[in-house]
Short mmCIF file of C-alpha atoms in Angstrom, two decimals:
data_model
loop_
_atom_site.label_atom_id
_atom_site.label_comp_id
_atom_site.label_asym_id
_atom_site.label_seq_id
_atom_site.Cartn_x
_atom_site.Cartn_y
_atom_site.Cartn_z
CA MET A 1 -58.28 -78.64 123.24
CA TRP A 2 -57.30 -82.17 122.21
CA LYS A 3 -56.55 -83.69 125.61
CA GLY A 4 -59.18 -86.43 125.12
CA ARG A 5 -57.09 -88.05 122.37
CA PHE A 6 -53.58 -87.50 123.75
CA ALA A 7 -52.06 -88.95 126.92
CA GLN A 8 -48.83 -86.96 126.79
CA GLU A 9 -48.36 -83.20 127.10
CA THR A 10 -47.19 -81.32 124.03
CA SER A 11 -43.45 -80.69 124.10
CA ALA A 12 -42.47 -77.18 125.14
CA LEU A 13 -40.37 -76.95 121.97
CA VAL A 14 -43.33 -77.95 119.82
CA GLN A 15 -45.41 -75.29 121.58
CA ARG A 16 -42.78 -72.68 120.82
CA TYR A 17 -42.46 -73.88 117.24
CA GLY A 18 -46.18 -74.00 116.57
CA GLU A 19 -47.51 -70.97 118.42
CA SER A 20 -48.93 -68.13 116.37
CA VAL A 21 -50.38 -65.89 119.06
CA SER A 22 -47.24 -63.76 118.99
CA PHE A 23 -48.44 -62.39 115.65
CA ASP A 24 -52.06 -63.45 115.14
CA TRP A 25 -53.16 -61.65 118.32
CA ARG A 26 -53.95 -58.71 116.06
CA LEU A 27 -56.96 -60.65 114.75
CA TYR A 28 -58.62 -60.35 118.18
CA ALA A 29 -61.32 -57.84 117.21
CA HIS A 30 -62.31 -59.87 114.16
CA ASP A 31 -62.19 -63.14 116.09
CA ILE A 32 -64.49 -61.68 118.74
CA ALA A 33 -66.87 -60.26 116.12
CA GLY A 34 -66.99 -63.65 114.42
CA SER A 35 -67.64 -65.43 117.71
CA ILE A 36 -70.47 -63.08 118.65
CA ALA A 37 -72.11 -63.62 115.26
CA HIS A 38 -71.59 -67.38 115.61
CA SER A 39 -73.20 -67.31 119.06
CA LYS A 40 -76.24 -65.64 117.53
CA GLY A 41 -76.38 -68.40 114.96
CA LEU A 42 -76.22 -70.98 117.75
CA LEU A 43 -79.05 -69.16 119.55
CA LYS A 44 -81.15 -69.18 116.39
CA ALA A 45 -80.51 -72.93 116.03
CA GLY A 46 -81.52 -73.62 119.63
CA ILE A 47 -78.04 -74.69 120.78
CA LEU A 48 -77.72 -71.73 123.13
CA THR A 49 -80.33 -70.10 125.32
CA ALA A 50 -80.79 -66.34 125.18
CA GLU A 51 -79.13 -66.09 128.59
CA GLU A 52 -76.11 -68.12 127.46
CA GLN A 53 -75.74 -66.11 124.29
CA GLN A 54 -75.87 -62.87 126.26
CA LYS A 55 -73.20 -64.14 128.67
CA ILE A 56 -70.98 -65.05 125.74
CA GLU A 57 -71.43 -61.69 124.02
CA THR A 58 -70.89 -59.68 127.21
CA GLY A 59 -67.81 -61.74 128.12
CA LEU A 60 -66.29 -61.38 124.66
CA LEU A 61 -66.82 -57.61 124.66
CA GLU A 62 -65.14 -57.37 128.06
CA ILE A 63 -62.17 -59.34 126.75
CA ARG A 64 -61.94 -57.10 123.69
CA HIS A 65 -61.92 -54.04 125.93
CA GLU A 66 -59.09 -55.51 128.02
CA ILE A 67 -57.04 -56.33 124.93
CA GLU A 68 -57.52 -52.81 123.60
CA LYS A 69 -56.34 -51.41 126.94
CA GLY A 70 -53.31 -53.74 126.96
CA ASN A 71 -54.51 -55.58 130.06
CA PHE A 72 -54.98 -59.05 128.54
CA GLU A 73 -52.31 -61.72 128.82
CA PHE A 74 -51.88 -63.89 125.73
CA LYS A 75 -50.43 -67.30 126.57
CA GLU A 76 -48.10 -69.13 124.21
CA SER A 77 -49.29 -72.48 125.59
CA LEU A 78 -52.73 -71.80 124.10
CA GLU A 79 -51.20 -71.52 120.61
CA ASP A 80 -53.28 -68.86 118.95
CA VAL A 81 -55.57 -65.88 119.44
CA HIS A 82 -58.69 -68.05 119.08
CA MET A 83 -57.88 -70.43 121.93
CA ASN A 84 -56.63 -67.62 124.16
CA ILE A 85 -59.94 -65.80 123.86
CA GLU A 86 -62.11 -68.91 124.11
CA SER A 87 -60.19 -70.24 127.11
CA GLU A 88 -60.48 -66.94 128.98
CA LEU A 89 -64.17 -66.67 128.12
CA THR A 90 -64.89 -70.18 129.45
CA LYS A 91 -62.94 -69.44 132.62
CA ARG A 92 -65.07 -66.35 133.18
CA ILE A 93 -68.57 -67.54 132.28
CA GLY A 94 -68.37 -71.32 132.69
CA PRO A 95 -70.22 -73.94 130.57
CA ALA A 96 -71.74 -71.38 128.20
CA GLY A 97 -68.25 -70.54 127.00
CA ALA A 98 -67.54 -74.20 126.29
CA LYS A 99 -70.57 -74.31 123.99
CA LEU A 100 -69.30 -71.52 121.75
CA HIS A 101 -67.17 -73.77 119.54
CA THR A 102 -70.15 -75.93 118.58
CA ALA A 103 -70.47 -76.44 114.80
CA ARG A 104 -67.23 -74.68 113.95
CA SER A 105 -63.53 -75.49 113.67
CA ARG A 106 -60.48 -73.35 114.06
CA ASN A 107 -60.12 -73.92 110.30
CA ASP A 108 -63.25 -72.01 109.31
CA GLN A 109 -62.79 -69.66 112.27
CA VAL A 110 -59.36 -68.43 111.19
CA ALA A 111 -60.43 -68.27 107.53
CA THR A 112 -63.27 -65.98 108.61
CA ASP A 113 -61.05 -63.86 110.85
CA VAL A 114 -58.47 -63.30 108.12
CA ARG A 115 -61.14 -62.29 105.62
CA LEU A 116 -62.60 -59.80 108.11
CA TYR A 117 -59.13 -58.46 108.83
CA CYS A 118 -58.28 -58.09 105.13
CA ARG A 119 -61.59 -56.37 104.47
CA SER A 120 -61.01 -53.73 107.15
CA THR A 121 -57.38 -53.14 106.17
CA ILE A 122 -58.31 -52.77 102.49
CA ASP A 123 -60.65 -49.95 103.47
CA LEU A 124 -57.78 -48.30 105.37
CA ILE A 125 -55.28 -48.70 102.51
CA VAL A 126 -57.79 -47.19 100.08
CA GLN A 127 -58.11 -44.18 102.41
CA HIS A 128 -54.32 -43.78 102.48
CA THR A 129 -54.22 -44.13 98.69
CA ARG A 130 -56.82 -41.39 98.22
CA ALA A 131 -54.90 -39.14 100.61
CA MET A 132 -51.72 -39.59 98.59
CA GLN A 133 -53.58 -38.85 95.37
CA ALA A 134 -54.82 -35.64 96.96
CA ALA A 135 -51.26 -34.72 97.98
CA LEU A 136 -50.03 -35.27 94.41
CA ILE A 137 -52.87 -33.11 93.08
CA GLU A 138 -52.06 -30.35 95.56
CA CYS A 139 -48.35 -30.46 94.65
CA ALA A 140 -49.23 -30.44 90.95
CA GLU A 141 -51.49 -27.41 91.43
CA ARG A 142 -48.69 -25.54 93.17
CA GLY A 143 -46.41 -26.26 90.21
CA VAL A 144 -49.04 -26.14 87.51
CA ASP A 145 -47.05 -23.81 85.25
CA ALA A 146 -43.69 -25.59 85.64
CA VAL A 147 -42.37 -27.04 82.37
CA MET A 148 -39.93 -29.95 82.37
CA PRO A 149 -38.56 -32.53 79.96
CA GLY A 150 -40.40 -35.80 79.65
CA TYR A 151 -38.01 -38.75 79.44
CA THR A 152 -37.76 -42.06 77.66
CA HIS A 153 -34.76 -44.30 78.37
CA LEU A 154 -33.92 -41.60 80.93
CA GLN A 155 -33.03 -39.34 77.97
CA ARG A 156 -34.83 -36.08 77.32
CA GLY A 157 -37.69 -36.67 74.93
CA GLN A 158 -40.42 -34.02 74.73
CA PRO A 159 -41.58 -31.12 76.88
CA VAL A 160 -44.31 -31.78 79.44
CA LEU A 161 -45.74 -30.01 82.44
CA PHE A 162 -44.52 -31.06 85.89
CA ALA A 163 -48.18 -31.41 86.88
CA HIS A 164 -48.75 -33.85 84.02
CA HIS A 165 -45.92 -36.02 85.32
CA LEU A 166 -47.44 -36.13 88.82
CA LEU A 167 -50.86 -36.87 87.36
CA ALA A 168 -49.40 -40.04 85.85
CA TYR A 169 -48.92 -41.35 89.40
CA VAL A 170 -52.43 -40.25 90.35
CA GLU A 171 -53.66 -42.54 87.58
CA MET A 172 -51.49 -45.41 88.83
CA LEU A 173 -52.77 -45.02 92.37
CA ASP A 174 -56.32 -44.96 91.11
CA ARG A 175 -55.81 -48.34 89.49
CA ASP A 176 -54.39 -49.56 92.80
CA ALA A 177 -57.51 -48.39 94.62
CA ALA A 178 -59.71 -50.09 92.03
CA ARG A 179 -57.81 -53.35 92.39
CA LEU A 180 -58.16 -53.15 96.18
CA ALA A 181 -61.91 -52.62 95.84
CA ASP A 182 -62.15 -55.53 93.41
CA CYS A 183 -60.19 -57.77 95.77
CA ARG A 184 -62.52 -56.74 98.60
CA LYS A 185 -65.55 -57.90 96.61
CA ARG A 186 -64.07 -61.35 96.03
CA LEU A 187 -62.98 -61.94 99.62
CA ASN A 188 -66.28 -60.76 101.15
CA VAL A 189 -67.88 -64.21 101.37
CA MET A 190 -68.08 -66.07 104.67
CA PRO A 191 -66.42 -69.47 105.21
CA LEU A 192 -67.76 -69.83 108.79
CA GLY A 193 -69.92 -72.93 108.98
CA SER A 194 -67.61 -75.00 106.79
CA GLY A 195 -66.19 -76.70 109.88
CA ALA A 196 -62.87 -78.48 109.62
CA LEU A 197 -63.58 -79.45 106.01
CA ALA A 198 -67.07 -80.98 105.73
CA GLY A 199 -69.40 -78.69 107.63
CA SER A 200 -71.37 -80.02 110.60
CA THR A 201 -74.45 -82.11 111.27
CA ILE A 202 -75.57 -79.22 113.48
CA ILE A 203 -77.07 -76.91 110.89
CA LEU A 204 -76.77 -73.17 111.43
CA ASP A 205 -78.28 -70.41 109.31
CA ARG A 206 -75.07 -69.37 107.58
CA GLU A 207 -76.73 -66.56 105.64
CA PHE A 208 -77.98 -65.09 108.92
CA VAL A 209 -74.49 -65.22 110.45
CA ALA A 210 -72.97 -63.73 107.29
CA GLN A 211 -75.42 -60.85 107.49
CA GLN A 212 -74.35 -60.18 111.06
CA LEU A 213 -70.74 -59.83 109.89
CA GLY A 214 -71.44 -57.77 106.75
CA PHE A 215 -70.50 -60.48 104.27
CA ASP A 216 -72.15 -60.42 100.86
CA GLY A 217 -72.73 -64.17 100.91
CA VAL A 218 -71.39 -67.53 102.06
CA THR A 219 -68.91 -69.95 100.52
CA GLN A 220 -70.42 -72.84 98.57
CA ASN A 221 -67.80 -75.58 99.06
CA SER A 222 -66.62 -76.41 102.56
CA MET A 223 -63.31 -77.90 101.41
CA ASP A 224 -62.42 -74.89 99.31
CA ALA A 225 -63.60 -72.49 102.01
CA VAL A 226 -61.16 -73.62 104.71
CA SER A 227 -58.17 -73.96 102.39
CA ASP A 228 -58.69 -70.89 100.18
CA ARG A 229 -56.07 -68.20 100.54
CA ASP A 230 -56.47 -66.81 97.03
CA PHE A 231 -57.72 -63.58 98.57
CA VAL A 232 -54.48 -63.24 100.56
CA ALA A 233 -52.39 -63.79 97.42
CA GLU A 234 -54.55 -61.34 95.48
CA LEU A 235 -54.27 -58.70 98.17
CA LEU A 236 -50.50 -59.17 98.42
CA PHE A 237 -50.22 -58.85 94.63
CA THR A 238 -52.24 -55.63 94.71
CA ILE A 239 -50.11 -54.28 97.55
CA SER A 240 -46.85 -55.31 95.86
CA LEU A 241 -47.88 -53.62 92.61
CA GLN A 242 -48.75 -50.48 94.56
CA GLY A 243 -45.30 -50.75 96.13
CA VAL A 244 -43.81 -50.93 92.62
CA HIS A 245 -45.67 -47.75 91.72
CA LEU A 246 -44.30 -46.00 94.81
CA SER A 247 -40.85 -47.32 93.94
CA ARG A 248 -41.06 -45.82 90.45
CA LEU A 249 -42.13 -42.49 91.91
CA SER A 250 -39.25 -42.80 94.38
CA GLU A 251 -36.78 -43.18 91.54
CA ASP A 252 -38.13 -40.02 89.91
CA VAL A 253 -38.00 -38.08 93.17
CA ILE A 254 -34.45 -39.25 93.91
CA LEU A 255 -33.30 -38.08 90.49
CA TRP A 256 -35.22 -34.81 90.69
CA ALA A 257 -33.77 -34.00 94.11
CA SER A 258 -30.17 -34.55 92.98
CA ALA A 259 -27.85 -31.62 92.27
CA GLU A 260 -27.58 -32.78 88.66
CA PHE A 261 -31.33 -32.37 88.13
CA GLY A 262 -32.36 -29.97 90.90
CA PHE A 263 -36.00 -30.16 89.79
CA VAL A 264 -37.49 -30.43 93.29
CA THR A 265 -36.68 -29.53 96.87
CA LEU A 266 -37.75 -31.84 99.68
CA SER A 267 -38.49 -30.51 103.14
CA ASP A 268 -35.98 -30.96 105.96
CA ALA A 269 -38.63 -33.00 107.80
CA HIS A 270 -38.54 -35.68 105.11
CA THR A 271 -34.81 -35.88 104.41
CA THR A 272 -31.75 -36.85 106.43
CA GLY A 273 -28.15 -35.77 106.63
CA SER A 274 -24.83 -37.57 106.58
CA SER A 275 -22.80 -38.55 109.65
CA LEU A 276 -19.67 -37.51 107.75
CA MET A 277 -20.57 -35.00 105.02
CA PRO A 278 -22.26 -31.94 106.53
CA GLN A 279 -23.60 -30.65 103.20
CA LYS A 280 -25.74 -33.71 102.44
CA LYS A 281 -29.54 -33.74 102.26
CA ASN A 282 -30.62 -37.27 101.43
CA PRO A 283 -34.04 -38.36 100.06
CA ASP A 284 -34.28 -41.24 102.53
CA VAL A 285 -38.08 -41.59 102.40
CA ALA A 286 -37.90 -42.26 98.67
CA GLU A 287 -34.94 -44.61 99.05
CA LEU A 288 -36.55 -46.56 101.88
CA THR A 289 -39.77 -46.87 99.89
CA ARG A 290 -37.87 -48.11 96.87
CA GLY A 291 -36.25 -50.70 99.13
CA LYS A 292 -39.43 -51.73 100.93
CA SER A 293 -41.12 -52.50 97.62
CA ALA A 294 -38.74 -55.49 97.41
CA ARG A 295 -40.14 -56.78 100.71
CA LEU A 296 -43.68 -56.49 99.37
CA ILE A 297 -42.76 -58.52 96.30
CA GLY A 298 -40.98 -61.06 98.52
CA ASN A 299 -44.09 -61.47 100.69
CA LEU A 300 -46.17 -62.17 97.59
CA MET A 301 -43.67 -64.79 96.43
CA SER A 302 -43.74 -66.35 99.91
CA ILE A 303 -47.51 -66.83 99.79
CA LEU A 304 -47.54 -68.20 96.25
CA THR A 305 -44.75 -70.64 97.12
CA LEU A 306 -46.58 -71.64 100.30
CA LEU A 307 -49.79 -72.47 98.44
CA LYS A 308 -48.45 -74.21 95.37
CA GLY A 309 -47.96 -77.68 96.88
CA LEU A 310 -50.80 -77.93 99.39
CA PRO A 311 -53.38 -80.70 99.07
CA MET A 312 -56.96 -80.16 100.17
CA THR A 313 -57.99 -78.95 102.71
CA TYR A 314 -56.50 -77.18 105.71
CA ASN A 315 -52.80 -77.79 106.34
CA ARG A 316 -50.78 -76.26 109.15
CA ASP A 317 -48.57 -74.64 106.53
CA LEU A 318 -51.34 -72.06 106.16
CA GLN A 319 -50.35 -70.59 109.52
CA GLU A 320 -47.47 -69.05 107.57
CA ASP A 321 -49.85 -66.83 105.60
CA LYS A 322 -50.22 -64.24 108.34
CA GLU A 323 -46.76 -62.80 108.91
CA PRO A 324 -46.20 -61.82 105.25
CA LEU A 325 -49.78 -60.54 105.09
CA PHE A 326 -49.42 -58.44 108.23
CA ASP A 327 -46.00 -57.17 107.15
CA SER A 328 -47.20 -56.09 103.71
CA ILE A 329 -50.25 -54.33 105.13
CA ASP A 330 -48.15 -52.49 107.73
CA THR A 331 -45.48 -51.59 105.17
CA ILE A 332 -47.77 -50.21 102.47
CA SER A 333 -49.90 -48.33 105.00
CA LEU A 334 -46.91 -46.54 106.52
CA ALA A 335 -45.30 -45.96 103.12
CA LEU A 336 -48.45 -44.24 101.84
CA GLU A 337 -48.75 -42.11 104.95
CA VAL A 338 -45.15 -40.91 104.97
CA TYR A 339 -45.13 -40.40 101.19
CA THR A 340 -48.25 -38.27 101.44
CA GLU A 341 -46.47 -36.06 103.96
CA MET A 342 -43.33 -35.84 101.83
CA ILE A 343 -45.20 -34.92 98.63
CA SER A 344 -47.13 -32.25 100.53
CA GLY A 345 -43.80 -30.64 101.45
CA MET A 346 -42.15 -31.00 98.02
CA ASP A 347 -41.59 -27.89 95.89
CA VAL A 348 -40.74 -27.73 92.21
CA ASN A 349 -37.77 -25.59 91.10
CA ARG A 350 -39.24 -23.81 88.05
CA PRO A 351 -36.01 -22.21 86.76
CA LYS A 352 -34.27 -25.60 86.79
CA THR A 353 -37.07 -27.47 85.07
CA LEU A 354 -37.49 -24.70 82.50
CA ALA A 355 -33.76 -24.65 81.75
CA ALA A 356 -33.85 -28.40 81.11
CA ALA A 357 -37.02 -28.11 79.03
CA SER A 358 -35.43 -25.35 76.93
CA ASP A 359 -33.14 -27.89 75.32
CA PRO A 360 -33.97 -27.31 71.63
CA MET A 361 -33.71 -31.03 70.91
CA LEU A 362 -36.96 -31.54 72.83
CA LEU A 363 -38.79 -29.97 69.87
CA ALA A 364 -37.36 -32.33 67.25
CA THR A 365 -40.63 -34.28 67.13
CA ASP A 366 -42.52 -31.02 66.68
CA LEU A 367 -40.35 -30.28 63.63
CA ALA A 368 -41.17 -33.72 62.24
CA ASP A 369 -44.88 -33.01 62.80
CA TYR A 370 -44.40 -29.66 61.04
CA LEU A 371 -43.10 -31.46 57.96
CA VAL A 372 -45.99 -33.94 58.07
CA ASN A 373 -48.43 -31.01 58.15
CA HIS A 374 -46.61 -29.71 55.04
CA GLY A 375 -47.14 -32.92 53.09
CA VAL A 376 -43.99 -34.91 53.95
CA PRO A 377 -44.55 -38.61 54.84
CA PHE A 378 -43.70 -39.21 58.50
CA ARG A 379 -40.88 -41.73 57.89
CA GLN A 380 -39.23 -39.29 55.50
CA ALA A 381 -39.80 -36.41 57.93
CA HIS A 382 -38.23 -38.49 60.71
CA GLU A 383 -35.10 -39.02 58.60
CA VAL A 384 -34.92 -35.33 57.68
CA ILE A 385 -35.08 -34.21 61.29
CA GLY A 386 -32.52 -36.84 62.29
CA LYS A 387 -30.09 -35.30 59.82
CA LEU A 388 -31.02 -31.81 61.03
CA VAL A 389 -30.26 -32.88 64.62
CA ALA A 390 -26.85 -34.20 63.58
CA TYR A 391 -26.19 -30.89 61.78
CA SER A 392 -27.26 -28.91 64.87
CA ILE A 393 -24.89 -30.87 67.08
CA GLU A 394 -22.05 -30.46 64.58
CA GLN A 395 -22.64 -26.72 64.31
CA LYS A 396 -23.17 -26.38 68.10
CA ARG A 397 -26.24 -24.28 67.43
CA GLY A 398 -29.82 -24.94 68.41
CA PHE A 399 -32.72 -25.03 65.97
CA GLY A 400 -33.76 -21.52 67.00
CA GLU A 401 -30.37 -20.16 65.98
CA MET A 402 -30.57 -21.49 62.41
CA ALA A 403 -31.59 -19.54 59.33
CA LEU A 404 -34.43 -20.70 57.08
CA GLU A 405 -31.88 -21.51 54.38
CA GLU A 406 -30.23 -24.02 56.67
CA PHE A 407 -33.53 -25.77 57.31
CA GLN A 408 -34.22 -25.87 53.59
CA GLN A 409 -30.92 -27.65 52.96
CA PHE A 410 -32.67 -30.68 54.46
CA SER A 411 -36.20 -30.18 53.08
CA LYS A 412 -37.80 -27.62 50.83
CA ALA A 413 -41.02 -28.13 52.82
CA PHE A 414 -39.67 -25.79 55.50
CA GLU A 415 -41.13 -22.30 55.25
CA THR A 416 -40.86 -19.05 57.19
CA ASP A 417 -43.41 -20.25 59.74
CA VAL A 418 -41.06 -23.01 60.96
CA THR A 419 -39.89 -20.83 63.82
CA ALA A 420 -43.42 -20.82 65.30
CA CYS A 421 -43.18 -24.47 66.29
CA LEU A 422 -39.84 -23.85 68.04
CA ASN A 423 -41.59 -21.97 70.85
CA LEU A 424 -41.94 -24.04 74.03
CA GLU A 425 -45.26 -22.51 75.03
CA THR A 426 -46.69 -23.06 71.54
CA ALA A 427 -45.41 -26.63 71.50
CA LEU A 428 -47.14 -27.44 74.80
CA SER A 429 -50.39 -25.73 73.82
CA ALA A 430 -50.47 -27.80 70.64
CA ARG A 431 -50.52 -31.03 72.66
CA LYS A 432 -54.25 -30.87 73.21
CA GLY A 433 -55.32 -34.41 72.28
CA ILE A 434 -57.01 -36.48 75.00
CA GLY A 435 -54.39 -37.45 77.56
CA ALA A 436 -51.73 -35.05 76.24
CA PRO A 437 -50.02 -32.40 78.43
CA SER A 438 -51.35 -29.09 77.12
CA PRO A 439 -51.92 -26.54 79.90
CA GLN A 440 -55.66 -26.63 79.20
CA ASN A 441 -55.78 -30.42 79.46
CA VAL A 442 -53.71 -30.51 82.63
CA LYS A 443 -55.88 -27.91 84.35
CA ALA A 444 -58.98 -29.85 83.34
CA GLN A 445 -57.50 -33.07 84.70
CA LEU A 446 -56.56 -31.41 87.98
CA ALA A 447 -60.10 -30.12 88.34
CA ARG A 448 -61.54 -33.54 87.46
CA TRP A 449 -59.40 -35.30 90.04
CA ARG A 450 -60.07 -32.68 92.69
CA THR A 451 -63.82 -33.20 92.20
CA ALA A 452 -63.48 -37.01 92.17
CA LEU A 453 -61.41 -37.12 95.35
CA ASN A 454 -63.76 -34.77 97.16
CA ALA A 455 -66.81 -36.81 96.19
#
């Protein structure tokens, strides 16, 4: 492609070092779509005849079909997916193929391909995200009446419903989906027509070409257009944050599945055994996901580090954007798919969660609220209940085992109705503020999400 300027062949080592077709071949469908749209732009500008444009389009579709069937040979000597396709097209249809690269550069070509690729993969990741939300909803509905402790600092705090805990991750995933959609809006502008860095004296109708490819508009600065990889960094951030969310869920699942907690049972299909200890049933999906989130964060750091020192405009360093991008997309897609399966097969152990939630200390805050409702300032009520907790531990008796007189040793505001707030069911039903885990609220949220996900 540059033989007119160079008298010496490129070193075989340089070819090996600089090739990208071993990984960017996956852009083939987007590269072909971009080339077909570009050929239509060239036709509209009078650079191609209708016959030439038709030859180009037919040839490119044939090549795409061969790639999809696994019958196309990508050559390392041709560096990248773009040159492999263009070279084969020219070999098949002659001079018309050689006209295809008019008024474009590999710089704006690859920028367009990567945007098209990211756009399509975002749509797929959103689908996987919605499927996992649905799996969490289904699991929550199966365990809708299961009560468990809610934790802060990994210490028992207050009673919640198991379904409420899962709904927290539904909310997280919904923010992930929203960020993906927002990222999609920003990347959906077309850089094609920006050339190497300063456009071309051969003027194409860029808006027409953009319409052919489903872009919302075209880039407004040719230098920015060919060097911009903000959308890659933004997508990798969104993916890495989603990975962090999955990692947090993984940590919960790993704890819940342990013998010490015993809150959930994972299916045999989504656990593994030990090569030495025959009794083991390991939550490998959750552990692997927790580990893979580190890779997603690493890929984001790789892109940010890559970009931070680049001058305008295109620099060959940008070839290094694709492997972390492809890896993150593959990783999050598979993680969401396998996690959806695992959650669908996860069952809650109601007796275990109820036993943990029956810890009387979980209702200490309810006792403080009781005192507030009887006229005691909250800070004073907090201190009173703290002393009552210390007394309970010293006496080795729960709140429900104490007489009214014992309560009144700490505050005269306690009355005979104090025992009513020591009932777990009553305590949960009282948590009816917006966002709180009362059974009524949780059922309403499950219904809301079920409707939203089915829409």
